[in-house]
Amino acid sequence: MSATGLGASVKRTEDIRFITGKGRYVDDINRPGQAHAYFLRSQHAHATINAIDFAEAAGSPGVVAIFTGQDIAADKVGGLICGWMIHSKDGSPMKAGAHPALAQGKVRYVGDAVAVVIADSYAKARDAAEKINVDYGVLPAVTDLKKAVGAANIHEAAPDNTCYNWHLGDKAATDAAFAKAAHVTKLDLVNNRLIPNAMEPRAAVGDYDSGTDTMTLYTTSQNPHVARLVLSAFIGLAPEHKLRVVAPDVGGGFGSKIFIYAEETICAWAAKKIDRPVKWTADRSEAFLSDAHGRDHATHAELAMDAQGKVTGVRVHTLANMGSYLSTFASSVPTYLYAPLLSGQYNIPAIYAEVDAIYTTTAPVDAYRGAGRPEATFVIERLMELAARETGRDPAEFRRQNFVTTFPHQTPVIMAYDVGDYAGALDKALIHADYKGVAARKAASAAKGKLRGVGFSAFIEACGIAPSAAVGSLGAGVGLWESAEVRVNPIGTVEILTGSHSHGQGHETTFAQLVSDRLGIPLENVAIVHGDTDKVQMGMGTYGSRSGAVGMSAISKALDKVVAKAKKVAGHVLEASEHDIEFKDGKFTVKGTDKAIDFGSVALQAYIAHKFNGQELEPGLKESAFWDPTNFTFPAGVHICEVEIDPETGIVNVERYTAVDDFGKLINPMIVHGQVHGGIAQGIGQALMEGAQYNSDGQLLTASYMDYCMPRADSVPSFNVDTIETVCPSNPLGIKGCGEAGAIASPPAVINAITDALGHEDIAMPATPAAVWKAAQKRPMKHAAE
Amino acid sequence: MHNFEYAAPASVADAVAALAKPDAKVLAGGQTLLPTMKQRLAAPTQLVDLRKVAGLAGISREGDAVVIGAMTRHADVAASPLVHDAIKGLGALAGLIGDPAVRHRGTLGGSLANNDPAADYPAAVLALGATIVTNKREIVADDYFKGLFETVLGEDEIITKVKFPIPEKSAYEKFRNPASRYAMVGVFVAKSKTGVRVAVTGAGSSGVFRQKEMEAALAANFAADAIKGVKIAAANMISDLHGDADYRAHLVGVVARRAVEASA
Ligand SMILES: Cc1cc2nc3c(=O)[nH]c(=O)nc-3n(C[C@H](O)[C@H](O)[C@H](O)COP(=O)(O)OP(=O)(O)OC[C@H]3O[C@@H](n4cnc5c(N)ncnc54)[C@H](O)[C@@H]3O)c2cc1C
C-alpha cells in the first residue's frame, strides 16, 4: 500500500480550504446586478388564500418585483414533483397532491411559501414583505399522525389524507408463522421527526443570460444533474442544454439537499422574469421550517419465535408522516428503503409489512441520513432485544443464533444479501465493549445510585443504490448509475469528472487516492471536478452511501479504459505489442525487457501522436464510463452502547460506544471512521435529544436551537470504532459504503441500553432527561427470565 | 433587522441623554438584544452602546463586597481570581453561561436588565443579596426582579455596577436545558453570618425566586440532608417542551442539595 493509495488514511486535502475560510459556497457567489429574494411564508398550518394585497409592499423602497402563485401559474411553471411511484395494495397509484413552488389558493404548513419579494437588498425585500397583507381563511391543522385519516382534508387528490396504503411480503405465510409461534414480542414504536440542520443552510442564485438565453442556477445540491433534469423536464424552466446547475462547496446535506425545493426553483425562474440575478440564502429559522424533515413513523411491530429461540416471523404496520406535500423522493423512504431491511441480519422466513403514508399539515418529510433504513433497524433491533429479554436469552447470543450465515441469502423482502460475517463483527464488538465486564460495571453504578444498561444493534443497510433496472421496477423515476470521465492532460496530470457530489464526504481526497493508486501518480497531480452540469455531463449525485460503491466504480471503469488506451500508446512508443505491455506503479514496461516509459510521457505521446497512426489509434487520452451496479451493497455491523442513568435527574450518559462495521474494502480508514463518528453522534442525537414538535395548531415548537436540541461534542463519549472486512462482490472496488451506518445503527443501540438500565420498555425517542426521569419512576416490570 | 441610529457615548450622563430619544435602547454585549432585532422581534430606533462609557467594566473588592461593573463580561468574571477567592459560586456561575463566544460578549448588566427567567446571574444576585447600582439609585436584590423579563428599572435607567456581599460559603448548581443550555433549574446557595439564602432560576413561572423553606432548614443545619424533606410545589413551575412542572419541582430539590454539597 502506498502512502496515498487505496487503504491509506490520507488527510483530507480539501480541508485546508474549508478551515481557512476559502471554501466557496453558494452564499459566497455574487453576480453583477443581483437582486435578493425574501419568501413570505404562511404562518398558518392550513388555510385558504383568499387574497394577497401587495400594493403597499410593491411601492416599498428597493422592491424590484413581487410574485405569487398566480404568476407562476400564468407562466406555466410546473409543480414540484415526487420521482418515485408507489402503488397501494389495491394497485392504485399513490395520491400526490399538487405542489406549486408558490402556494396557489391554499397553504398546507407553517412555512409554505406564499409570495416572493425581490428587492435590491435582502433587508429591503424583507421590509417590503412585512407590508404584504394576505387574507387567509384558516382551516383546521392536522398534526397528529394517528388522527390524520379522519381529519380535515389537505389535498383534494388524497382522500383521508392518505397518499398510499402499501405492503410488502407474504401476509398469509407471516400470519401462519405467528399462529404457530411459541412466543410473540410486541412493540409500539415512534421514530421521531428530525430536522436535518446541515451547517450551511440552503441557498440559491439564479442567473439568466438573455444574450444566449441560458439560465444558471447556483444551488446547495447533493445532485445538481438531478436538479437540472427536474427543473428542465418537469418544472419546465429551460431545456437542459440551456440550463446549467452548479453546486459548489456545499456544507453538509444529510439528504436534505437532494430535493428540488420551491425557493431554488423560484430564484432561477425569477432571474429570467426580471432579467437580473436573484439570490436567496435561508436563515436558520427558515431552515427549521422549510427543509424537508426526516423519519416520523409510528409503528406497531411484532416478532414471532419458536421454542428454541429461532425467529420465525416479523409483522409490521407503520404510519409514515409525509408532511404536507410529497417531496422529491419521499414516497420511497417508508417503502422500498424501509421494509426490505426488516429482515435485519437475520434468517427470518416470513415478513409482512404494511405502510400507510399520511399527509399532515407539517413540513414535507423525505430522506434523511439513512432514509428508511434507520427506521427499519430501529424496529428490528428493538424487537430482537426485547424478544431476548422476554425469553431470558442473552441479546448477543440470541442475535447470533438467528444470524444469516450462508451467502447469498434471499430474504422474504426483496433483498439478496451478497456477503457478510455477522458473527465476526459481533465477536469483535463484544471484546471491544468488554461485555464480560458489564455485570461488574452495573454493580459499580448501582452502588452510586445509578442505573447502567447495555444495548445492541446489529444493523444492516442496503446502500450503493442501486441497479437501475431494479429500482425502476420498484417505481423509481430515474436510473441510479453513476458516471465518470477521466481526462489525462498532456503532461500526465489528471482531471476526474464525477457525477457524485461531495458535501463533506471528502471525495477530493478519496477519489484522488483511487487515481493515484491506479495510475501511480502523486495525489497532487489529480483534480476532482464535480458539481457543475456544464463540466460533468451527467450524474446521479450523492446520497444512500453511494459515492464510493457507485461513483468510484464508474471512475474505476473509466480508468481501466485509460490504462488500456495508454498501453496501446506505450506499445507504439516502446515498439512492442500492446499485449506485452505491463503497467505498474506508474510505469509501462515491455514484458521481459528493461524498456520502460512513465505515465506522463505516455500521456504526452498520446497527445502529440507522433509515434502512431492517428487513423488507427485516436490521439488523446480521455475516457468516460457509466457504472450501473449489479446489486445493492450491504454494509452491516454490530454496535454496542453502554449508558449510565442518573435516576434523580434523568440524565443519560453514554459511557461507552463500540462499533464494529463491515464496509468491505476501505479507501481511507480515517475518513471512514469520521463518517462513522458523525453518524453515531447523529444517532445519539436522535435517541436522546432531537425531535421536531408541532403543536395542535401546526406551529413548529422546535423552530430554533433554543428548543431543538442538537448533539454537541460533549454529548458523546470517545467512540471505539473498528471494522471487519468481507469484500463486496458487486463492484470492482469491493466497497460497501459507510456514510449512513452510524446514524442507522445507533438509535436502537442507545434505546436498548436505556431500557436495559430502566428494566422496562416504556421510553420513546428522544429520551430526554425529563422523559427518562419519568420512566425511572416506574417500577421495572420483570422480564420473564429475571 | 430594521434600521436604527447608533450612539456610542463616553459617559453615563451622555448615555442617559441619548436614551431620551423615543424607542431608544441600551446596547451592552448584544447577546440578547441583537438576535431579537435580527428576528425583528425588537426594533429600537436608537441604540446606545455602553462599550465606550468609562468605568462600567471591572472587578474590585470594596470592604465586604465584590463590586462588578455592569459592562464586565461573563468571561472576565469567570476568570477572575478575586471573584473565585471571595465568592466561589459566582465565578463558577459565570463560567457556566452559554458558550465561550457568548461569555466574551455578554455582560452582567445586560443579563440583569434582561432578566430572562432562565438566566443564571439572577440566582446569584438574589441569593447573595446583592445591590444593583444604577445611574439613579441603589436597588437591593429582593426589590429588583419583577417577573419574566421585568425589573424595576426605568426606561432611562442604566445599571452601572453590582455589589455582591461576600458570603462564608456559596455554590451554584445548574441543570441545563438540553437544547439552549440556559438554566432549566439553577440554584444558588449562599451562607453568610446573617443566614442562608437559596435562589432558584429557570424553574419559576414568574422568574427567579427564593426558596425560604430551604433557607430556614439550612440555617438550622447547613447540609444537603436538611432540605431533603422540603416539598417543592409544582404549581408555580414552568412547564414546557423540555420538562413539565413536576419535573422542574423535583429538580429544584435535587439541584439545591447538590449546590449545598458543593458549597465552599
Ligand atoms: C447562544 C447564547 C447562549 C446563552 N446562554 C446563556 C446561559 O446559559 N445563561 C444565561 O444566563 N444567559 C445566556 N445567554 C444570554 C447572555 O448571558 C447575555 O449576555 C445576556 O442575556 C444579555 O447580556 P448582554 O450584555 O449581551 O446584553 P444585551 O443583549 O446588549 O442587552 C440585553 C438587554 O439589557 C439591556 N441592557 C444591557 N445593559 C444594560 C445596562 N447596563 N443597564 C440597563 N439596561 C441594560 C438592553 O437594553 C437590552 O434590553 C446566552 C446568549 C446566547 C446568545
PDB file of C-alpha atoms in Angstrom, chain A residues 712, chain B residues 31 74-75 94-106 120 174 176 179-182:
ATOM      1  CA  ARG A 712     -22.685  18.588  20.919  1.00  0.00           C
TER       2      ARG A 712
ATOM      3  CA  GLN B  31     -26.173  38.712  23.024  1.00  0.00           C
ATOM      4  CA  HIS B  74     -19.061  36.835  31.811  1.00  0.00           C
ATOM      5  CA  ALA B  75     -15.652  35.542  30.727  1.00  0.00           C
ATOM      6  CA  ALA B  94     -20.199  32.977  35.102  1.00  0.00           C
ATOM      7  CA  GLY B  95     -18.241  30.118  33.555  1.00  0.00           C
ATOM      8  CA  LEU B  96     -21.450  28.167  33.001  1.00  0.00           C
ATOM      9  CA  ILE B  97     -23.211  30.829  30.954  1.00  0.00           C
ATOM     10  CA  GLY B  98     -23.671  29.999  27.291  1.00  0.00           C
ATOM     11  CA  ASP B  99     -20.559  29.221  25.302  1.00  0.00           C
ATOM     12  CA  PRO B 100     -17.179  30.981  25.034  1.00  0.00           C
ATOM     13  CA  ALA B 101     -18.384  33.364  22.335  1.00  0.00           C
ATOM     14  CA  VAL B 102     -21.347  34.405  24.460  1.00  0.00           C
ATOM     15  CA  ARG B 103     -19.213  34.745  27.566  1.00  0.00           C
ATOM     16  CA  HIS B 104     -16.794  37.033  25.769  1.00  0.00           C
ATOM     17  CA  ARG B 105     -19.545  39.441  24.784  1.00  0.00           C
ATOM     18  CA  GLY B 106     -22.399  39.080  27.248  1.00  0.00           C
ATOM     19  CA  ASP B 120     -28.037  32.379  35.615  1.00  0.00           C
ATOM     20  CA  LYS B 174     -27.010  24.374  37.125  1.00  0.00           C
ATOM     21  CA  ARG B 176     -29.004  22.914  31.803  1.00  0.00           C
ATOM     22  CA  ALA B 179     -31.199  22.496  23.868  1.00  0.00           C
ATOM     23  CA  SER B 180     -30.390  26.075  24.841  1.00  0.00           C
ATOM     24  CA  ARG B 181     -28.148  25.280  27.805  1.00  0.00           C
ATOM     25  CA  TYR B 182     -29.701  28.111  29.721  1.00  0.00           C
TER      26      TYR B 182
END
